[in-house]
PDB file of C-alpha atoms in Angstrom:
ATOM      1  CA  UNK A   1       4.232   9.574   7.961  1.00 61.00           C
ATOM      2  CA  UNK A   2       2.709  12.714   7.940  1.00 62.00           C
ATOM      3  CA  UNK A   3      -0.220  11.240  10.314  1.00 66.00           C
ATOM      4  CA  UNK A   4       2.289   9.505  12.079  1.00 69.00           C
ATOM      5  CA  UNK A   5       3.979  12.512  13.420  1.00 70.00           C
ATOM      6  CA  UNK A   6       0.546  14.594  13.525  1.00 70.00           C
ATOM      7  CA  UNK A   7      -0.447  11.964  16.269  1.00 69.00           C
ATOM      8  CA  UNK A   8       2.670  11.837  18.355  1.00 74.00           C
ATOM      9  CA  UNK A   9       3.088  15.960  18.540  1.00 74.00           C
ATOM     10  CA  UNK A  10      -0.907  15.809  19.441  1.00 77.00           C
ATOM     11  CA  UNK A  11      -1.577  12.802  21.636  1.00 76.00           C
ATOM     12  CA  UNK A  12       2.113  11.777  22.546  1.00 77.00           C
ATOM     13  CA  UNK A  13       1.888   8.358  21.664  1.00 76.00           C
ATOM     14  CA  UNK A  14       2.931   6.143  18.452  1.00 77.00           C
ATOM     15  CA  UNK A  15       1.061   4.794  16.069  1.00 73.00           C
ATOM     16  CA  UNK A  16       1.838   1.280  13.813  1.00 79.00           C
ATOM     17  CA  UNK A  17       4.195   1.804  11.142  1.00 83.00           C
ATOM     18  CA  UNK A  18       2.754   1.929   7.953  1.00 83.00           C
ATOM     19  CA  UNK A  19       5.005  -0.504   5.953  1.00 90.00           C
ATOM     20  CA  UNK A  20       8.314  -2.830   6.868  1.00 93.00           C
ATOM     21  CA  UNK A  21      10.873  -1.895   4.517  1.00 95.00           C
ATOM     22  CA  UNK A  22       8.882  -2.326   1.199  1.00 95.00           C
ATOM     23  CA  UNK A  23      12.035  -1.671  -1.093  1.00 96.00           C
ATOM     24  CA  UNK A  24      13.288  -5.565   0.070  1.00 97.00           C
ATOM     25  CA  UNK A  25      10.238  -7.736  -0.499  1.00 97.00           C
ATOM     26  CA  UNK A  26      11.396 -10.482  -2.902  1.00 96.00           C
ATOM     27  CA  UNK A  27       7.800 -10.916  -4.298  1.00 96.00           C
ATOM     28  CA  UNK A  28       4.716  -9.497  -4.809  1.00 97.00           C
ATOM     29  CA  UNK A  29       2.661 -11.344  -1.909  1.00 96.00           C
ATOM     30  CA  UNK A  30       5.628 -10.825  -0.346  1.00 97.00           C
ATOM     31  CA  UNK A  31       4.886  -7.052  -0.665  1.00 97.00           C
ATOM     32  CA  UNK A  32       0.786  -6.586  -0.617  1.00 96.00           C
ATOM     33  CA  UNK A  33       1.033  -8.821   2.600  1.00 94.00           C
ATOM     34  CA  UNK A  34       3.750  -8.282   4.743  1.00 95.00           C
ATOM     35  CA  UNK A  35       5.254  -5.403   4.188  1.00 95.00           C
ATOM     36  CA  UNK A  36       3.203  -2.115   2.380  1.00 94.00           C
ATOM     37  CA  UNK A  37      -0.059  -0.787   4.303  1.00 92.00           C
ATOM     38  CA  UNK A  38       0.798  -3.256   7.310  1.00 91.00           C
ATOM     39  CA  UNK A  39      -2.740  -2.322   8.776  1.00 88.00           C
ATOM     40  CA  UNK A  40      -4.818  -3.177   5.334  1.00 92.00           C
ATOM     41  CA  UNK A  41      -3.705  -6.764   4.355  1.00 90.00           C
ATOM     42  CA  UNK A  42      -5.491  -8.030   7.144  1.00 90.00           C
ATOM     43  CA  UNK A  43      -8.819  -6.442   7.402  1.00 94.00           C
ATOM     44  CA  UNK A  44      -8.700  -7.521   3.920  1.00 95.00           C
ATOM     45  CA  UNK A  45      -7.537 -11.197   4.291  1.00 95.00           C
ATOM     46  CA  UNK A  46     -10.617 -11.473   6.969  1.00 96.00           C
ATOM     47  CA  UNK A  47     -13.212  -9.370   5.187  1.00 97.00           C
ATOM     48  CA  UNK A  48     -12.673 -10.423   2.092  1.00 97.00           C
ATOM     49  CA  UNK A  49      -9.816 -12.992   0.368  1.00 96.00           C
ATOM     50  CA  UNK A  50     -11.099 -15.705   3.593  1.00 96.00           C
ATOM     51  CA  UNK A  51     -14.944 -15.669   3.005  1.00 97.00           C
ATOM     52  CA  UNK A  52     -14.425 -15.411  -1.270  1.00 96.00           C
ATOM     53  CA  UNK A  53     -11.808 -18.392  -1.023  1.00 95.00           C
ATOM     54  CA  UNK A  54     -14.478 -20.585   1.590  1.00 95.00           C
ATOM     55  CA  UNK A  55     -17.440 -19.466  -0.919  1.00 95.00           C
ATOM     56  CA  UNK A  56     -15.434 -20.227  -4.216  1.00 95.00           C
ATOM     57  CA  UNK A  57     -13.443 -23.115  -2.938  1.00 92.00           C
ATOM     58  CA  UNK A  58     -16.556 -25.474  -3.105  1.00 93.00           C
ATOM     59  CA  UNK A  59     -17.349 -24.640  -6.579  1.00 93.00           C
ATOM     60  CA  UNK A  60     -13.793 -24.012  -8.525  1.00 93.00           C
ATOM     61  CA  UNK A  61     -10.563 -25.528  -8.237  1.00 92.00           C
ATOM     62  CA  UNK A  62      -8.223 -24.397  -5.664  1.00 89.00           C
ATOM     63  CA  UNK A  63      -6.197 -22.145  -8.399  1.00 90.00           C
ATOM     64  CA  UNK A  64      -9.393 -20.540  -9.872  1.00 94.00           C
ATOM     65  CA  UNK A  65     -10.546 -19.900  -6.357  1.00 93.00           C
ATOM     66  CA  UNK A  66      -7.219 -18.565  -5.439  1.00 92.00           C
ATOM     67  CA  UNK A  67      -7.361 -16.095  -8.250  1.00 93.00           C
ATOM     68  CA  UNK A  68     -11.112 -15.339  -7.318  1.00 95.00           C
ATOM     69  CA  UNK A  69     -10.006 -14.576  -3.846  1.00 96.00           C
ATOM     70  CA  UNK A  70      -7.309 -12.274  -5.302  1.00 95.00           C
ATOM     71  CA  UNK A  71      -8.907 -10.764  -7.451  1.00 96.00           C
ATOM     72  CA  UNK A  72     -11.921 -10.020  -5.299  1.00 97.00           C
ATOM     73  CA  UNK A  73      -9.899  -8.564  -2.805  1.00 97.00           C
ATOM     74  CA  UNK A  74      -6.990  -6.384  -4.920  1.00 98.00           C
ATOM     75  CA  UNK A  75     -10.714  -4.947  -6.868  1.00 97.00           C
ATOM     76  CA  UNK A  76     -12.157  -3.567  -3.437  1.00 98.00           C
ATOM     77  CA  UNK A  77      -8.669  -2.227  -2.875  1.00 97.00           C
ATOM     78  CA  UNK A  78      -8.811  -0.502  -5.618  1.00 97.00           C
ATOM     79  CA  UNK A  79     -12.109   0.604  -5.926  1.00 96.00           C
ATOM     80  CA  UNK A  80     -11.304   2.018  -1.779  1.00 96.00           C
ATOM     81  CA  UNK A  81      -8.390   4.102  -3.198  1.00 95.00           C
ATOM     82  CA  UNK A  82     -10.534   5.408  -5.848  1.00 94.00           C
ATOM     83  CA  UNK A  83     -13.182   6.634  -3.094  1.00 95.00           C
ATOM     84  CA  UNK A  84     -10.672   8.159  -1.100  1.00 92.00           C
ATOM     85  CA  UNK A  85      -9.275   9.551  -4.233  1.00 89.00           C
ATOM     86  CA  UNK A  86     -12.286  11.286  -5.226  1.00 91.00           C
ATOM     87  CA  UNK A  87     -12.703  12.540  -2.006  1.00 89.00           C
ATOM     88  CA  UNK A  88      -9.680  14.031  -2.109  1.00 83.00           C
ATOM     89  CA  UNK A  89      -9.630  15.643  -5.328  1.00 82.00           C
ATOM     90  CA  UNK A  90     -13.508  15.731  -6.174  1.00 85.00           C
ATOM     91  CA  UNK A  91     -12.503  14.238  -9.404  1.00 83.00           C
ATOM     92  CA  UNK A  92     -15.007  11.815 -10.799  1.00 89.00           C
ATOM     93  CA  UNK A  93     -12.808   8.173 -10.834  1.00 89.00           C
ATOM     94  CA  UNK A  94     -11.191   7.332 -14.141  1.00 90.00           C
ATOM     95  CA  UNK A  95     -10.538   3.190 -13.103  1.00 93.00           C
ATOM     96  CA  UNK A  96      -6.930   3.859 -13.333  1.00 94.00           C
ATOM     97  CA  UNK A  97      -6.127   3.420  -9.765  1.00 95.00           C
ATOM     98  CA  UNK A  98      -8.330   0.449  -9.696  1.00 96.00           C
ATOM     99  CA  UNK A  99      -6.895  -1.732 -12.413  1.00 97.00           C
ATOM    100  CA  UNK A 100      -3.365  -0.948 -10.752  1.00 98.00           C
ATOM    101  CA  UNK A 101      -4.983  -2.897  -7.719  1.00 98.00           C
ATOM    102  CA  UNK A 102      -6.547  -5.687 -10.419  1.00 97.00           C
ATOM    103  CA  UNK A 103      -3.154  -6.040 -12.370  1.00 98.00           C
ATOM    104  CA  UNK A 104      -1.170  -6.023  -9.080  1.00 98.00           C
ATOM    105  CA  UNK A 105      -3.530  -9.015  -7.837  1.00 96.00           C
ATOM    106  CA  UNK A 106      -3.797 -11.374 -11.006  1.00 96.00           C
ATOM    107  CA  UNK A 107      -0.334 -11.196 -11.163  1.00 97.00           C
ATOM    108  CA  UNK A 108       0.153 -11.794  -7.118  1.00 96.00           C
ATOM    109  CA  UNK A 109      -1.964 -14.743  -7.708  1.00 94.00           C
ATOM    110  CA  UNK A 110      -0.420 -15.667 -10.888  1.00 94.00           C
ATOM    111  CA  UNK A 111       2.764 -15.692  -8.898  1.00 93.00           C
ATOM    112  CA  UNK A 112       1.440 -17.767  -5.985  1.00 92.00           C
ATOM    113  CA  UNK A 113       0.672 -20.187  -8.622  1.00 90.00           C
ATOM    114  CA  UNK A 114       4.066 -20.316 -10.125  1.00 89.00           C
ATOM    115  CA  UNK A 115       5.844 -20.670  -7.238  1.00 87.00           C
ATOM    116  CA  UNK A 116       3.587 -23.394  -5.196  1.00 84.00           C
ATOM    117  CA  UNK A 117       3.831 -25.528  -8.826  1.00 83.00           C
ATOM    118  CA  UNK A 118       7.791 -25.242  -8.749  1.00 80.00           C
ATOM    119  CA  UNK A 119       8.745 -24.801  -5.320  1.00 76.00           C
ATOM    120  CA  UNK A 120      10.690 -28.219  -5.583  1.00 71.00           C
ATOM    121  CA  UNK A 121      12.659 -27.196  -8.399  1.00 70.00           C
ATOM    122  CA  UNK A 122      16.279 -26.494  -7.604  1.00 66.00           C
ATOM    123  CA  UNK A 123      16.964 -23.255  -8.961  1.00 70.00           C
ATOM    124  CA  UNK A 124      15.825 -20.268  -6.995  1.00 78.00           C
ATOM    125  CA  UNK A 125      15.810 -16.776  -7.966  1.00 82.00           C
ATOM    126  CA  UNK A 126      18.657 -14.491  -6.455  1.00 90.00           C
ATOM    127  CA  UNK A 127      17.140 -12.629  -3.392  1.00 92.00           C
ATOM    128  CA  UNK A 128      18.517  -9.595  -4.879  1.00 96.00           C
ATOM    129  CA  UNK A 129      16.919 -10.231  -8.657  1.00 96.00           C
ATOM    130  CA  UNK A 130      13.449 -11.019  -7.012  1.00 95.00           C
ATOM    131  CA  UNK A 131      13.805  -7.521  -5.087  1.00 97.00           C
ATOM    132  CA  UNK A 132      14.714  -5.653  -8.164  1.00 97.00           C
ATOM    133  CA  UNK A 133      11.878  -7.272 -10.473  1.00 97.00           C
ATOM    134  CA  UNK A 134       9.368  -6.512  -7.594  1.00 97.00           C
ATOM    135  CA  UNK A 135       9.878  -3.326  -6.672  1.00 97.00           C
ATOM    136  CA  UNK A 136      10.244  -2.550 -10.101  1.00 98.00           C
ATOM    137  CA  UNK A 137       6.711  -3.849 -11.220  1.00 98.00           C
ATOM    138  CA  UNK A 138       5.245  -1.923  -8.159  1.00 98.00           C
ATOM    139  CA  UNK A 139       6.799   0.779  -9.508  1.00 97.00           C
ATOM    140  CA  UNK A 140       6.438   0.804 -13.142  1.00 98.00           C
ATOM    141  CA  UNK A 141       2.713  -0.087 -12.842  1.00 98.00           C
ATOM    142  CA  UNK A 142       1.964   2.810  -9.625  1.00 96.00           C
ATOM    143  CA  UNK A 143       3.749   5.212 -12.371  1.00 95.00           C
ATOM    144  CA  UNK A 144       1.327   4.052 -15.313  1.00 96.00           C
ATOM    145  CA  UNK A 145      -1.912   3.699 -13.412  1.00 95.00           C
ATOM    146  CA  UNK A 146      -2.070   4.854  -9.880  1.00 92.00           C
ATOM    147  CA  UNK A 147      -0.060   8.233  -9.849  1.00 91.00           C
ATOM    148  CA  UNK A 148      -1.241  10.278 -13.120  1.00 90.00           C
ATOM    149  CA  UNK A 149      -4.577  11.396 -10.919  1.00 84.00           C
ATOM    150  CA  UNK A 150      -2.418  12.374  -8.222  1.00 85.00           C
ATOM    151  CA  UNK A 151       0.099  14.254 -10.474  1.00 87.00           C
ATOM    152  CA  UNK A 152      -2.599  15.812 -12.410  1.00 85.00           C
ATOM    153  CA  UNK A 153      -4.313  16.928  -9.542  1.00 81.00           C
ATOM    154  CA  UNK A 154      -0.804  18.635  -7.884  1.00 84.00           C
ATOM    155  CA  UNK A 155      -1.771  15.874  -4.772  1.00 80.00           C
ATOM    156  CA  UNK A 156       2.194  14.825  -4.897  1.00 80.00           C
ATOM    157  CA  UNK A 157       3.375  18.584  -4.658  1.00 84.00           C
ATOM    158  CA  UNK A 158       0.758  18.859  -1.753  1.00 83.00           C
ATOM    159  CA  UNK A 159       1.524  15.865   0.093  1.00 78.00           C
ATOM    160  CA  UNK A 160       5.386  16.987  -0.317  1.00 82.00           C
ATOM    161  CA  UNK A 161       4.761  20.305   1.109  1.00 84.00           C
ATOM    162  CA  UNK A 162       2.537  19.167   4.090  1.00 82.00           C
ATOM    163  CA  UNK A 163       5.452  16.565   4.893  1.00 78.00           C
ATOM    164  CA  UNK A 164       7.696  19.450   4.857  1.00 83.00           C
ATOM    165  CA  UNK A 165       5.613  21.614   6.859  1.00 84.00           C
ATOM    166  CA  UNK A 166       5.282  18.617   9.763  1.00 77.00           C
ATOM    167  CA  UNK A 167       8.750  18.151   9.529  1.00 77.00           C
ATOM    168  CA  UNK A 168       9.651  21.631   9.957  1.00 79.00           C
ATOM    169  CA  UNK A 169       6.861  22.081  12.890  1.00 76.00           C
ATOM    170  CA  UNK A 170       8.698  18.708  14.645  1.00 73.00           C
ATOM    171  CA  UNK A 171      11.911  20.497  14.678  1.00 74.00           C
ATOM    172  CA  UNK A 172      10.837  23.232  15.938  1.00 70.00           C
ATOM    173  CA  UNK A 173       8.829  21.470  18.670  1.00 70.00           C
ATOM    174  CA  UNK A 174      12.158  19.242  19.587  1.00 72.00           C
ATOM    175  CA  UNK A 175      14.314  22.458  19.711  1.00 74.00           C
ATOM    176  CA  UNK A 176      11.794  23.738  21.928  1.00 69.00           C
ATOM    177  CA  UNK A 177      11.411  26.463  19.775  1.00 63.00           C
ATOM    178  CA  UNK A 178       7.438  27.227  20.240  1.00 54.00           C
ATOM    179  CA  UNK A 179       7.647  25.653  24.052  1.00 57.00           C
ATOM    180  CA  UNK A 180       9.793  29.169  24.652  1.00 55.00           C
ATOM    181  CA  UNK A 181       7.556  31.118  22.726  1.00 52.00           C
ATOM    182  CA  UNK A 182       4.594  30.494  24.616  1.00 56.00           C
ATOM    183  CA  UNK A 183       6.500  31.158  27.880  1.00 59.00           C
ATOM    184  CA  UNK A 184       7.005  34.317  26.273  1.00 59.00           C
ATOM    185  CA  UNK A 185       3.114  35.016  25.844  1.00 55.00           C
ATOM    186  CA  UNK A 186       2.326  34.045  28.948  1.00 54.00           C
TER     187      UNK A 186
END
């Protein structure tokens, strides 16, 4: 968000959102693929998940390769938030933020599984149960292994305050605030 609005006050023009309403995916492909990081799933599907599953495919079955693919691709996730993480915080990675990634994919693939084995069942979960369990794994699992480096290393108080700075700079741009003040200098 905060690069979001950085672009628009700079360059006047809009840039892709960044997710589509993550709090109502029903699932977790659901939410790794179509609706968090909207860029990132896929650069990922064609860098990596595609060319594992084509590789894989002719020597596992189609489930192991699944997971391969997965896997494979949730671990270079993680191990990409861990780089930008150190670079960030210039603290040497602890493999927390990756095996959020690598729990977050077997079970994405574990669910794929499930539901291509049952789809033909009659029941179906409740939209609104599926949402709840979801977002509640995301979460639950983000607060156990991906945010302890960032609360440790005060990232979520600075991220809070640059939002807040950004967002006061945007109203004061819309107001027309520092437009007046440098018709004043001039």
């Amino acid at each position: 968000m905060v690069v979001k609005v950085a672009v628009f006050v700079i360059f006047g023009c809009d840039l892709e959102p960044h997710s589509n309403e993550p709090y109502l995916a029903t699932s977790l492909q659901d939410f790794w693929g179509r609706r968090w990081n909207l860029m990132v799933p896929g650069i990922l599907r064609q860098a990596v998940y595609t060319p594992i599953r084509q590789v894989s495919k002719r020597k596992l079955n189609s489930v192991l390769s699944l997971f391969l693919g997965f896997l494979v691709t949730f671990v270079v996730s993680g191990a990409v938030h861990e780089l930008m993480l150190f670079c960030l915080t210039r603290e040497l990675p602890t493999g927390e933020v990756t095996m959020f990634f690598v729990l977050n994919g077997v079970c994405t693939a574990a669910e794929v599984v499930v539901k291509k084995k049952f789809e033909r069942r009659l029941w179906r979960m409740s939209p609104l149960l599926s949402r709840v369990l979801t977002v509640g794994f995301v979460v639950v699992t983000g607060g156990w292994l991906f945010f302890p480096l960032l609360i440790r290393k005060g990232m979520i108080e600075r991220l809070a305050n640059e939002a807040l700075f950004v967002n006061d700079l945007n109203g004061l741009i819309r107001s027309g605030f520092l437009i007046d003040l440098c018709k004043k200098k001039n």
